[in-house]
XYZ file of C-alpha atoms in Angstrom:
775
model
C 120.855 39.089 -4.961
C 118.081 36.692 -3.503
C 115.435 37.971 -1.308
C 116.067 36.300 2.421
C 112.835 35.797 3.425
C 111.341 37.459 6.709
C 111.385 34.306 8.919
C 115.285 33.852 8.882
C 116.257 37.410 8.899
C 113.676 37.673 11.917
C 115.046 34.540 13.872
C 118.582 35.800 13.390
C 118.427 39.102 14.958
C 115.806 37.537 17.701
C 118.453 35.002 18.428
C 121.363 37.152 18.142
C 120.035 39.644 20.694
C 118.683 36.933 22.824
C 122.238 35.210 22.790
C 123.671 38.637 23.889
C 121.287 39.762 26.367
C 121.672 36.556 28.280
C 125.093 36.649 28.306
C 125.046 39.960 30.113
C 122.111 38.161 32.532
C 124.636 35.483 33.165
C 127.742 37.919 33.903
C 125.135 39.607 36.737
C 123.920 35.978 37.962
C 120.390 36.858 37.046
C 118.060 33.983 35.587
C 118.568 33.710 31.497
C 114.661 33.883 31.029
C 114.449 37.462 32.232
C 117.760 37.869 29.769
C 115.172 36.513 27.057
C 112.238 38.835 28.078
C 114.598 41.883 27.720
C 115.798 40.829 24.694
C 111.667 40.205 23.125
C 111.577 43.550 24.300
C 114.385 45.150 22.399
C 113.950 43.387 19.353
C 109.977 44.243 19.521
C 108.281 47.300 18.478
C 108.550 48.430 22.397
C 111.959 50.130 21.782
C 112.455 51.682 17.903
C 116.353 52.248 18.543
C 117.193 48.908 17.461
C 115.793 47.177 14.308
C 112.498 45.077 15.132
C 110.949 42.115 13.608
C 109.279 41.989 10.534
C 106.830 39.309 10.695
C 105.698 38.616 14.348
C 103.131 36.451 12.600
C 105.886 33.648 11.897
C 108.167 33.857 15.220
C 104.703 33.564 16.942
C 104.432 29.912 15.079
C 108.046 29.283 16.439
C 106.937 30.267 20.055
C 104.074 28.022 19.768
C 106.374 25.272 18.759
C 108.616 26.472 22.226
C 105.399 25.901 24.281
C 105.217 22.331 22.550
C 108.939 21.548 23.462
C 108.983 22.937 26.713
C 105.499 21.214 27.783
C 107.262 17.844 26.387
C 110.079 18.560 28.266
C 108.320 19.116 31.690
C 106.444 16.099 31.192
C 109.770 13.819 30.708
C 110.734 15.324 34.048
C 107.283 15.043 35.589
C 106.606 11.570 35.317
C 102.652 10.552 37.230
C 104.474 7.865 39.561
C 106.302 11.346 41.013
C 102.945 12.544 41.946
C 101.799 9.427 43.629
C 104.719 9.422 46.249
C 105.032 13.106 46.939
C 102.597 12.086 49.866
C 99.314 13.936 50.913
C 101.245 16.668 53.026
C 102.263 18.217 49.499
C 98.593 17.569 47.972
C 97.303 19.056 51.088
C 99.506 22.452 50.841
C 98.880 22.722 46.648
C 95.482 22.277 47.022
C 95.343 25.377 49.773
C 97.448 27.800 48.040
C 96.292 27.244 44.565
C 92.703 27.716 45.339
C 93.764 30.931 47.944
C 95.357 32.660 44.772
C 93.017 31.445 42.409
C 90.032 33.537 44.424
C 92.651 36.360 45.921
C 93.564 36.855 42.004
C 89.882 36.908 40.981
C 88.351 39.242 44.042
C 91.979 41.402 43.308
C 90.751 42.024 39.281
C 87.111 42.540 40.191
C 87.955 44.933 42.806
C 90.543 46.968 40.063
C 87.156 47.104 37.956
C 88.559 44.840 35.291
C 86.014 42.402 33.473
C 84.791 38.776 34.689
C 87.116 36.956 32.282
C 90.210 38.838 33.195
C 89.750 38.731 36.360
C 89.711 34.482 36.106
C 93.162 34.345 34.192
C 94.297 36.574 36.779
C 93.557 34.256 39.238
C 94.966 31.362 36.965
C 98.064 33.220 36.632
C 98.905 34.264 40.034
C 98.358 30.562 41.403
C 101.279 28.535 39.565
C 104.587 29.381 40.954
C 107.824 29.098 38.720
C 109.705 25.624 38.585
C 112.795 26.704 36.745
C 113.051 29.597 38.838
C 113.293 27.933 41.988
C 115.526 25.554 41.103
C 117.778 28.106 39.831
C 117.766 30.036 43.100
C 118.099 26.753 45.211
C 121.083 25.530 43.689
C 122.594 29.643 43.875
C 122.108 28.867 47.426
C 122.964 25.661 48.274
C 119.443 24.474 49.241
C 118.219 21.551 47.572
C 119.427 19.200 50.477
C 117.140 21.080 52.718
C 114.372 19.246 54.563
C 111.608 21.335 53.359
C 113.502 21.522 49.399
C 111.916 17.982 49.072
C 108.367 19.185 49.828
C 109.045 22.645 47.624
C 109.487 20.133 44.338
C 106.581 17.901 45.289
C 104.167 21.428 45.658
C 105.722 22.107 42.114
C 104.860 18.593 40.530
C 101.474 19.224 41.705
C 101.270 22.744 40.784
C 102.444 21.692 37.130
C 99.706 19.261 36.767
C 97.444 21.718 37.714
C 98.277 24.400 35.702
C 97.792 21.644 32.541
C 94.061 21.143 34.125
C 93.656 24.843 34.321
C 94.422 25.720 30.801
C 91.922 23.284 29.627
C 89.329 24.591 32.343
C 89.958 27.816 31.174
C 89.807 26.961 27.519
C 86.050 25.497 28.290
C 85.011 28.501 30.576
C 86.398 31.335 27.257
C 84.691 28.780 24.439
C 81.283 28.954 26.607
C 81.503 32.859 27.610
C 79.946 32.309 31.030
C 80.414 29.800 34.363
C 78.698 26.614 34.418
C 79.515 24.283 37.071
C 77.937 21.199 34.911
C 80.145 22.021 32.278
C 83.331 22.643 33.999
C 82.746 19.449 35.767
C 82.004 17.642 32.295
C 85.147 19.177 31.612
C 87.170 17.549 34.392
C 85.691 14.214 34.017
C 86.444 14.262 30.206
C 90.044 15.483 31.033
C 90.581 12.795 33.637
C 89.264 10.352 31.753
C 91.202 10.965 28.452
C 94.327 11.207 31.039
C 93.950 7.813 32.208
C 93.036 6.436 29.064
C 95.818 7.874 27.210
C 98.183 6.854 30.157
C 97.147 3.402 30.055
C 97.543 2.597 26.617
C 100.488 5.000 26.081
C 102.289 3.128 28.992
C 101.831 -0.497 27.889
C 102.696 0.254 24.433
C 105.247 2.794 23.284
C 108.050 2.002 26.433
C 107.256 -2.006 25.008
C 107.848 -0.532 21.337
C 111.202 1.241 22.573
C 112.429 -1.807 24.271
C 111.873 -3.723 21.317
C 113.665 -1.283 19.100
C 116.632 -0.406 21.570
C 119.018 -1.957 19.699
C 118.279 0.474 16.263
C 117.728 3.161 18.165
C 121.003 5.381 18.076
C 120.694 8.994 19.099
C 119.054 10.555 15.604
C 116.641 8.109 15.000
C 115.500 7.992 18.958
C 115.193 12.067 18.407
C 113.388 11.484 15.847
C 111.129 8.926 17.136
C 110.259 11.102 20.366
C 109.743 14.188 18.506
C 107.059 12.139 16.401
C 105.210 10.535 19.018
C 105.438 14.227 20.878
C 103.752 15.618 17.784
C 101.254 12.592 17.021
C 99.885 12.781 20.341
C 99.511 16.893 19.813
C 97.563 15.898 16.898
C 95.419 13.493 19.033
C 94.490 15.720 21.678
C 93.307 18.708 19.153
C 91.102 16.188 17.385
C 89.685 15.224 20.511
C 89.333 18.771 21.720
C 91.972 19.676 24.003
C 95.196 21.942 23.733
C 97.935 21.047 22.125
C 100.047 21.822 25.010
C 98.637 18.877 27.091
C 99.638 16.459 24.050
C 102.889 17.061 24.644
C 102.349 17.369 27.957
C 100.861 13.781 28.176
C 103.731 12.152 25.663
C 106.463 13.497 27.674
C 104.881 11.521 30.751
C 104.651 8.324 28.730
C 108.144 8.538 27.610
C 109.018 9.309 31.466
C 108.553 5.997 32.552
C 110.377 4.082 29.651
C 114.057 3.402 29.926
C 114.883 5.856 27.441
C 113.937 8.707 29.241
C 117.233 10.070 30.096
C 118.625 9.557 26.570
C 115.211 11.320 25.244
C 115.575 14.204 27.843
C 119.513 14.462 27.283
C 118.436 14.685 23.008
C 115.118 17.007 23.680
C 117.342 19.853 25.836
C 119.093 21.558 22.755
C 115.487 21.604 21.052
C 113.296 22.417 24.032
C 116.315 25.571 24.717
C 116.454 26.813 21.238
C 112.661 26.453 20.639
C 112.065 27.963 24.423
C 114.307 30.896 24.130
C 112.190 31.982 20.820
C 109.037 31.438 23.157
C 110.211 33.767 25.889
C 111.768 36.069 23.739
C 107.937 36.570 21.915
C 106.784 37.071 25.895
C 108.842 40.360 25.538
C 107.869 41.268 22.330
C 104.604 41.590 23.441
C 105.368 43.780 26.197
C 103.883 47.143 25.877
C 106.137 49.533 27.848
C 103.236 52.303 27.834
C 100.873 49.811 29.376
C 103.690 48.824 32.101
C 103.661 52.794 33.125
C 99.943 53.029 32.986
C 99.193 50.066 35.015
C 102.003 50.726 37.039
C 99.814 50.618 40.428
C 98.020 47.511 39.558
C 101.158 45.612 38.830
C 102.613 46.806 42.373
C 99.352 45.494 44.084
C 99.355 42.184 41.980
C 103.041 41.195 42.548
C 102.619 41.984 46.689
C 99.351 39.926 46.759
C 101.384 36.930 44.721
C 104.184 37.171 47.822
C 101.813 37.831 50.297
C 99.463 35.247 49.654
C 101.371 32.499 48.482
C 103.374 33.120 51.593
C 100.178 32.590 53.629
C 98.588 29.750 51.709
C 101.712 28.058 51.538
C 102.245 28.336 54.908
C 98.326 27.336 56.385
C 98.520 24.836 53.956
C 102.190 23.039 55.160
C 100.847 23.569 59.123
C 97.426 22.003 57.995
C 99.251 19.101 57.437
C 101.496 18.655 60.259
C 104.427 20.208 59.242
C 106.261 22.155 61.624
C 106.690 26.510 61.518
C 110.078 26.273 60.409
C 109.176 24.080 57.172
C 106.118 25.898 56.680
C 107.802 29.374 56.634
C 110.591 28.354 54.416
C 108.130 26.506 52.059
C 105.928 29.581 51.469
C 109.128 31.738 51.166
C 110.558 29.445 48.526
C 107.515 29.781 46.367
C 106.444 33.242 46.575
C 106.698 34.249 42.400
C 105.370 33.682 38.920
C 106.884 32.251 36.120
C 106.312 30.644 32.764
C 103.249 29.404 33.211
C 101.529 32.511 33.561
C 103.063 33.577 30.134
C 101.350 30.528 29.010
C 98.045 30.906 30.756
C 98.120 34.685 29.167
C 98.682 34.166 26.111
C 95.992 31.147 25.878
C 93.523 34.082 26.922
C 94.763 36.419 24.135
C 94.660 33.719 21.577
C 91.061 33.120 22.559
C 90.279 36.509 22.657
C 88.326 36.909 25.840
C 91.253 39.048 27.654
C 92.292 42.072 27.115
C 95.522 43.371 25.711
C 97.012 44.699 28.558
C 96.685 41.816 31.276
C 99.709 39.953 28.955
C 102.456 42.469 29.738
C 100.740 42.882 33.670
C 101.783 39.733 34.371
C 105.151 39.621 32.350
C 106.086 42.695 34.828
C 104.964 40.532 37.656
C 107.148 37.887 37.141
C 110.166 39.724 36.062
C 109.744 41.395 39.798
C 108.942 38.586 42.073
C 111.952 36.445 40.136
C 114.140 39.309 40.858
C 113.054 39.057 44.672
C 112.869 35.519 44.837
C 116.583 34.977 46.215
C 116.165 37.789 48.816
C 112.381 36.583 50.001
C 114.216 33.030 50.140
C 116.933 34.350 52.451
C 114.376 36.525 54.356
C 112.669 32.924 55.416
C 115.470 32.036 58.074
C 114.942 35.009 60.477
C 111.522 34.814 60.150
C 111.165 31.045 60.944
C 113.089 31.808 63.870
C 110.750 35.043 65.586
C 107.701 32.959 64.714
C 109.029 30.188 66.629
C 110.000 32.247 69.400
C 106.507 34.450 69.507
C 103.773 31.362 68.609
C 102.593 29.969 71.912
C 104.115 27.092 73.089
C 103.218 23.392 71.777
C 102.072 25.064 68.668
C 104.844 22.834 66.513
C 103.737 19.920 68.902
C 100.384 20.478 68.080
C 100.304 20.005 64.584
C 103.013 17.157 64.474
C 100.533 15.032 66.296
C 98.162 16.085 63.932
C 100.672 14.497 61.152
C 100.845 11.114 63.071
C 97.132 11.236 63.972
C 95.752 8.608 65.750
C 96.048 4.911 64.786
C 92.780 3.158 62.608
C 91.389 0.431 64.185
C 92.405 -2.581 62.864
C 88.481 -3.116 61.168
C 89.208 0.401 59.442
C 92.794 -0.595 58.210
C 91.398 -3.724 56.832
C 88.762 -2.012 55.206
C 91.194 0.359 53.986
C 93.285 -2.150 52.448
C 90.328 -4.088 50.805
C 88.776 -0.690 49.288
C 91.733 0.899 47.686
C 93.091 -1.894 45.569
C 89.465 -2.922 44.595
C 87.770 0.630 43.333
C 91.447 1.531 41.495
C 91.465 -1.786 39.903
C 87.441 -1.025 38.822
C 87.650 2.402 37.441
C 91.029 1.511 35.748
C 89.418 -1.702 34.105
C 86.183 0.493 33.341
C 88.448 3.273 31.909
C 90.221 0.316 29.343
C 86.259 -0.783 28.750
C 84.589 2.780 27.755
C 88.361 3.209 25.369
C 87.885 0.058 23.926
C 84.157 0.684 23.013
C 84.399 4.017 21.970
C 87.406 2.722 19.664
C 85.126 0.279 17.984
C 82.530 2.867 17.538
C 84.730 5.450 15.867
C 87.082 3.221 13.918
C 85.662 -0.494 13.513
C 82.244 0.472 12.938
C 82.864 3.037 9.664
C 84.913 -0.255 8.484
C 82.791 -2.329 8.595
C 79.480 -0.160 7.431
C 82.310 0.595 4.503
C 83.022 -3.230 3.063
C 79.177 -3.423 3.167
C 78.318 -6.428 5.175
C 74.782 -7.058 5.792
C 72.992 -7.011 8.977
C 72.988 -9.017 11.663
C 76.381 -10.491 10.626
C 77.662 -7.435 10.932
C 76.334 -6.286 13.932
C 77.842 -9.880 14.904
C 81.106 -9.720 13.903
C 81.318 -6.458 15.551
C 80.491 -7.270 18.980
C 82.180 -10.070 19.089
C 85.413 -8.509 18.228
C 84.550 -5.838 20.823
C 83.683 -8.172 23.509
C 86.742 -10.720 22.674
C 89.242 -7.247 23.148
C 87.731 -6.512 26.330
C 87.306 -10.017 27.984
C 90.736 -10.125 29.664
C 89.587 -6.830 31.635
C 86.052 -7.933 32.131
C 87.997 -10.882 33.923
C 89.700 -8.624 36.184
C 86.585 -7.364 37.198
C 84.653 -10.173 38.214
C 87.925 -11.708 39.431
C 88.291 -11.857 43.148
C 92.175 -10.830 43.194
C 94.230 -12.510 45.337
C 95.619 -9.573 46.773
C 92.129 -8.713 48.327
C 90.944 -12.297 49.072
C 92.515 -12.987 52.438
C 91.586 -9.379 53.847
C 87.486 -9.786 52.542
C 87.569 -13.401 54.725
C 88.916 -11.767 57.903
C 86.441 -9.238 57.405
C 83.401 -12.068 56.646
C 84.187 -13.522 60.183
C 84.953 -10.381 61.669
C 81.521 -8.763 62.055
C 77.806 -10.023 60.272
C 77.522 -6.689 58.985
C 80.421 -6.693 56.943
C 79.192 -9.431 55.016
C 76.316 -7.272 53.304
C 78.998 -4.669 52.538
C 81.097 -7.233 50.953
C 78.300 -9.421 48.916
C 77.434 -5.593 47.517
C 80.560 -5.258 46.626
C 80.729 -8.501 44.992
C 77.309 -8.161 43.461
C 78.992 -4.465 41.949
C 81.679 -5.962 40.232
C 79.604 -8.523 38.469
C 77.032 -5.793 37.717
C 79.339 -4.139 35.858
C 80.373 -6.349 33.729
C 76.733 -7.015 32.984
C 76.232 -3.693 32.012
C 79.069 -3.511 29.700
C 78.342 -6.921 27.940
C 74.650 -6.099 27.439
C 75.627 -2.481 26.286
C 77.634 -3.453 23.993
C 75.264 -6.195 22.120
C 72.178 -3.689 22.301
C 74.495 -0.845 20.396
C 76.090 -3.699 17.507
C 73.164 -5.702 17.194
C 70.739 -2.644 17.746
C 68.373 -4.708 19.275
C 66.461 -4.383 22.856
C 68.222 -4.520 25.622
C 65.889 -7.103 27.361
C 66.824 -9.772 24.581
C 70.633 -9.584 24.792
C 70.303 -9.732 28.614
C 70.196 -13.566 29.119
C 73.053 -13.710 26.374
C 74.954 -11.026 28.755
C 74.328 -13.459 31.685
C 75.951 -16.449 29.868
C 78.679 -14.376 28.654
C 79.886 -13.355 32.446
C 79.309 -16.930 33.803
C 81.989 -18.171 30.847
C 84.281 -14.982 31.591
C 84.465 -15.927 35.131
C 85.112 -19.504 34.934
C 87.790 -19.103 32.078
C 91.474 -19.435 33.158
C 92.590 -18.398 29.921
C 91.249 -15.026 30.309
C 92.905 -14.506 33.554
C 96.527 -15.640 32.390
C 95.888 -13.400 29.364
C 95.145 -10.752 31.695
C 98.107 -11.004 33.850
C 100.370 -11.095 31.003
C 98.818 -7.652 29.916
C 99.036 -6.532 33.944
C 102.886 -7.352 34.031
C 103.663 -6.127 30.377
C 101.834 -2.615 31.947
C 103.713 -2.739 35.716
C 107.190 -3.563 34.053
C 107.087 -0.800 31.496
C 105.775 1.691 34.964
C 108.567 0.483 36.724
C 111.395 -0.465 34.367
C 113.136 3.287 34.388
C 113.180 2.255 38.540
C 114.853 -1.147 38.013
C 117.645 0.514 35.496
C 118.379 3.123 37.784
C 119.194 0.564 40.578
C 120.977 -1.451 38.131
C 122.918 1.605 36.949
C 124.124 2.495 40.435
C 125.374 -1.048 40.973
C 127.509 -0.585 37.645
C 128.648 2.802 38.384
C 129.722 1.428 42.064
C 131.648 -1.447 40.901
C 135.368 -1.647 40.907
C 135.849 -4.431 39.079
C 133.996 -7.300 37.256
C 135.642 -10.468 38.389
C 133.872 -12.238 41.766
C 137.182 -13.002 43.342
C 137.610 -9.059 44.064
C 136.682 -8.501 47.035
C 137.597 -4.224 46.478
C 135.385 -1.607 45.798
C 131.876 -1.702 44.354
C 128.551 -1.975 45.674
C 127.867 -3.796 48.946
C 125.603 -6.536 47.451
C 128.865 -8.054 45.143
C 130.967 -8.143 47.988
C 128.974 -10.381 49.923
C 126.145 -11.917 47.752
C 126.896 -14.750 44.995
C 124.875 -17.340 43.274
C 125.562 -20.797 42.203
C 123.923 -23.813 40.599
C 123.720 -27.530 41.734
C 122.252 -30.234 40.005
C 120.035 -33.019 41.470
C 121.759 -36.125 41.034
C 119.638 -39.511 40.794
C 120.158 -40.933 44.326
C 120.178 -37.310 46.210
C 118.654 -36.833 49.137
C 116.394 -33.950 47.767
C 114.262 -35.947 45.458
C 110.354 -35.989 46.480
C 111.018 -33.606 49.599
C 109.453 -30.042 49.433
C 111.326 -26.487 49.459
C 109.787 -26.391 53.495
C 111.197 -29.488 54.486
C 114.655 -29.123 53.274
C 115.041 -25.419 55.371
C 117.578 -23.883 53.224
C 117.266 -20.721 54.488
C 117.049 -21.540 58.213
C 119.776 -24.505 57.839
C 122.620 -22.989 55.336
C 120.999 -19.391 55.289
C 120.453 -19.823 51.313
C 117.599 -19.059 49.055
C 116.213 -21.200 46.288
C 115.918 -18.202 43.611
C 115.297 -20.586 40.623
C 114.879 -24.433 39.762
C 115.402 -25.627 36.276
C 113.461 -28.670 34.870
C 114.006 -29.546 31.643
C 112.953 -26.668 29.617
C 110.645 -25.406 32.351
C 111.782 -22.639 34.610
C 110.144 -22.150 38.645
C 111.517 -18.584 39.731
C 111.546 -18.174 43.582
C 109.571 -21.840 43.828
C 106.853 -21.549 47.060
C 107.630 -23.999 50.073
C 105.270 -26.599 48.510
C 107.935 -27.293 45.816
C 109.032 -30.855 45.143
C 112.070 -31.401 43.976
C 113.194 -34.227 41.292
C 115.754 -36.044 39.791
C 117.992 -33.468 37.334
C 116.611 -30.281 38.596
C 119.437 -27.453 38.445
C 118.789 -25.783 41.329
C 120.243 -21.837 41.495
C 121.201 -20.821 45.387
C 121.877 -17.284 46.632
C 123.580 -16.211 49.648
C 127.295 -15.211 51.676
C 130.267 -17.199 49.975
C 130.647 -18.730 53.180
C 127.220 -20.048 53.126
C 127.908 -22.246 50.203
C 130.886 -24.041 52.111
C 128.219 -25.262 54.747
C 126.300 -26.972 52.345
C 127.176 -30.649 51.889
C 126.949 -30.975 48.031
C 128.630 -34.225 48.465
C 126.235 -35.546 51.320
C 123.171 -34.140 49.485
C 124.036 -35.929 46.167
C 124.493 -32.475 44.517
C 126.511 -31.751 41.393
C 128.097 -28.576 41.096
C 127.123 -26.940 37.412
C 130.825 -25.599 36.265
C 130.992 -21.555 35.967
C 127.834 -20.845 37.620
C 129.456 -19.399 40.503
C 128.950 -15.108 40.464
C 127.657 -12.130 41.811
C 123.990 -11.723 42.497
C 124.083 -8.747 40.393
C 125.788 -10.618 37.440
C 123.790 -13.498 37.694
C 120.881 -11.340 36.824
C 122.653 -9.585 34.066
C 123.028 -13.259 32.464
C 118.882 -13.513 32.640
C 116.848 -14.685 29.523
C 115.450 -11.830 27.899
C 111.801 -13.059 28.661
C 110.292 -10.713 30.872
C 108.208 -13.190 32.405
C 111.539 -15.822 33.207
C 114.049 -13.281 33.953
C 115.279 -12.910 37.608
C 116.500 -8.908 38.994
C 117.207 -7.318 41.514
C 115.871 -4.016 42.665
C 116.358 -1.607 46.007
C 112.815 -0.327 47.347
C 112.851 2.378 49.669
C 110.432 1.764 52.598
C 107.693 4.384 53.604
C 105.231 4.744 56.545
C 102.707 4.052 53.700
C 104.282 1.084 52.148
C 103.131 -2.090 53.047
C 106.220 -3.779 54.502
C 106.567 -1.286 56.934
C 107.028 -2.019 60.373
C 106.305 -5.938 59.363
C 108.809 -9.035 59.996
C 109.435 -10.836 56.720
C 106.893 -13.787 57.601
C 104.353 -11.005 58.238
C 105.064 -9.276 55.193
C 104.092 -12.338 52.802
C 106.237 -11.052 49.862
C 106.884 -14.664 48.899
C 103.688 -15.759 48.755
C 101.796 -12.385 47.578
C 104.344 -11.381 45.394
C 106.757 -14.119 44.713
C 109.748 -12.276 45.588
C 112.526 -12.874 47.914
C 114.294 -10.077 50.478
C 117.935 -10.711 49.921
C 119.479 -7.617 51.807
C 118.500 -4.551 53.524
C 120.361 -1.363 54.057
C 119.423 0.667 57.109
C 121.339 3.590 58.132
C 124.555 2.493 56.421
C 124.310 -0.896 57.662
C 123.886 -4.198 55.407
C 121.616 -7.195 56.656
C 122.535 -9.721 54.254
C 119.635 -12.349 54.066
C 117.521 -11.682 56.588
C 115.867 -13.923 59.102
C 111.834 -14.442 58.563
C 111.367 -12.368 61.945
C 113.850 -9.502 60.847
C 111.111 -6.445 61.180
C 111.175 -4.071 58.178
C 111.524 -0.277 59.496
C 110.362 3.104 57.672
C 113.899 4.347 55.866
C 114.719 1.279 55.157
C 116.212 0.350 51.386
C 114.999 -3.406 50.776
C 116.705 -5.355 48.138
C 114.784 -7.936 46.255
C 114.921 -10.557 43.452
C 112.145 -11.974 41.760
C 110.559 -12.363 38.441
C 110.797 -8.768 36.848
C 106.864 -8.658 36.529
C 106.547 -9.268 39.842
C 109.496 -6.818 41.592
C 107.660 -4.328 39.490
C 104.457 -5.045 41.017
C 105.978 -4.726 44.210
C 107.631 -1.399 43.770
C 104.433 -0.125 42.497
C 102.453 -1.488 45.926
C 105.559 0.228 48.296
C 106.214 2.998 46.725
C 103.757 4.488 44.937
C 100.413 2.433 46.696
C 99.070 0.678 43.457
């Protein structure tokens, strides 16, 4: 009989025990994670009555793979756009809670006589709540739709990111052996830089690749590609000096922005569940019951501190951000536990050999206890909130809600905020991309040219030219005065003389950044003095400022990036319409999405003697006279989507109009000498589906939720300047179950509206970024 490797027999043992144990926990309506931990204790050395795992090293490798898939799946659910949309309340609350628990954990460890590293890792373990436990508890108690649940999920999103950052910082701290403020700041900046760089390049390249390959991606090939990308990013992250878990999380976040995210999430779930089960079983295997007995009092003390200070920290954070007592109490009680990230952080300390062996089972015991009591703590939040509302001084809620509303900033302050936010965001992102290009040139291009044996100075000139050519579109973005901010700059310039000095300073800063970047590249690759290349750099800055080709090239790059960033949401909007559609025929008015009942598109050709020839869109006033919108004009091979008011019509133009079916009847085509294009009448949704695949020509519809932070909020259509700034048209608004179709220019957009727009895909994506994510 052949010998069966220990890997297979051990895996069979832990999966059989885990399966039976989790069935029991399911029957008892307890979290499956606890079942896996108990299964690990049964299959490990702690309990000798059952067969035990023979080779724990192999199981640890499987567990490490489980961590990668858990972080990859978390990244798929995470999405950095969610982080941008959660709001300041969540950031304030998460910051207060995490800082409180980090401090409490460290002080508690020192008070119990534990070492410095044990105490630091204890604070990290205590600071992160369990996403999986909270989601399950909310589902069991039917709390997902409660007002406080949205804030709790937002806090969990921030905590997940902080946990990944904590792992990097704790690894850095463990490597140095002592706390160094400068070392920690360097690690944070390095982490943030590479996070931004990977996300910028990843979101530009990977969703585009998946979109091109979409016809070839069946479930099998998509799974292989997704896992390959995940493990590839793991290798890159480790090479750069970060943890493998960070690489898996980053790739998940990048793929979360692609249109294939739902399929990848569905395909990866069995792998995540299998390897995740092995990870949690390995957690239970490392539990030493004698250690738990020995440290029973510290475990009880840590458990009480986790519950108490998580409630206090979250209550304080929520009230400081302006939430009422009821929301603050329920949020705090919901987050009073630790979970999967605590195991990962404790395991990190063990693998780095900087924490004692007792800390891991202590973390597991605290997690088990807090997980078990979580439903009861959440149920207790209602009477506690009611008690506090009765006992707290009258006006407490009013005081904090007034703080949340805040005093409205002056117009001057608002103008500066609207100017500086896009200015600094653009400058920072372009700097990250430019530095990334420099690093790639130095890391790969320079060794490649050296291996070719090319002589100086030609080798240096070639490398400098290639690097500057790749950098040039992003340098153009830095030195250009973007149209989004030019109007605000003019207002601020005319408003106050002192503003002019600041505006000039901001302009010179952009030019200086570009000049320094070009000078550095030339001096580095040509290996000559900075002062010798400075005149050349000045000339190149001037050339870049004057180049229209670079501006077009940059806009193409930015458009593709923004489309990739928002394509998933646009697909979701279209999917909702598809799901709500009863039938496809234009004539059917029953069922379906409301836009398909009232909004249609059709095309007309301008005849030789047409009234439209030589007249502008402003003169013809289709919207005010006929309640119709001109969404496209085709002139031969050229296409103009959402033409502006200065657009003049010519003979042979094919005009695509959108509006109600009744509005088409008001259009006197015979008088205007317009010829109906056969088979062009269809719903607006069907029209968008028949569009060209080219991203810069394809028209698409999308719904945009309006929040208080949205630039459209509390403005009329005319004031929002959506047509001018984004080349989009508002075709309808959903407001409290009412549908406003083709609203007038004086229609005011309110918070809570769902605004439906039509425009070129790239412009719609930018509008979503501006209004939903503040980009």
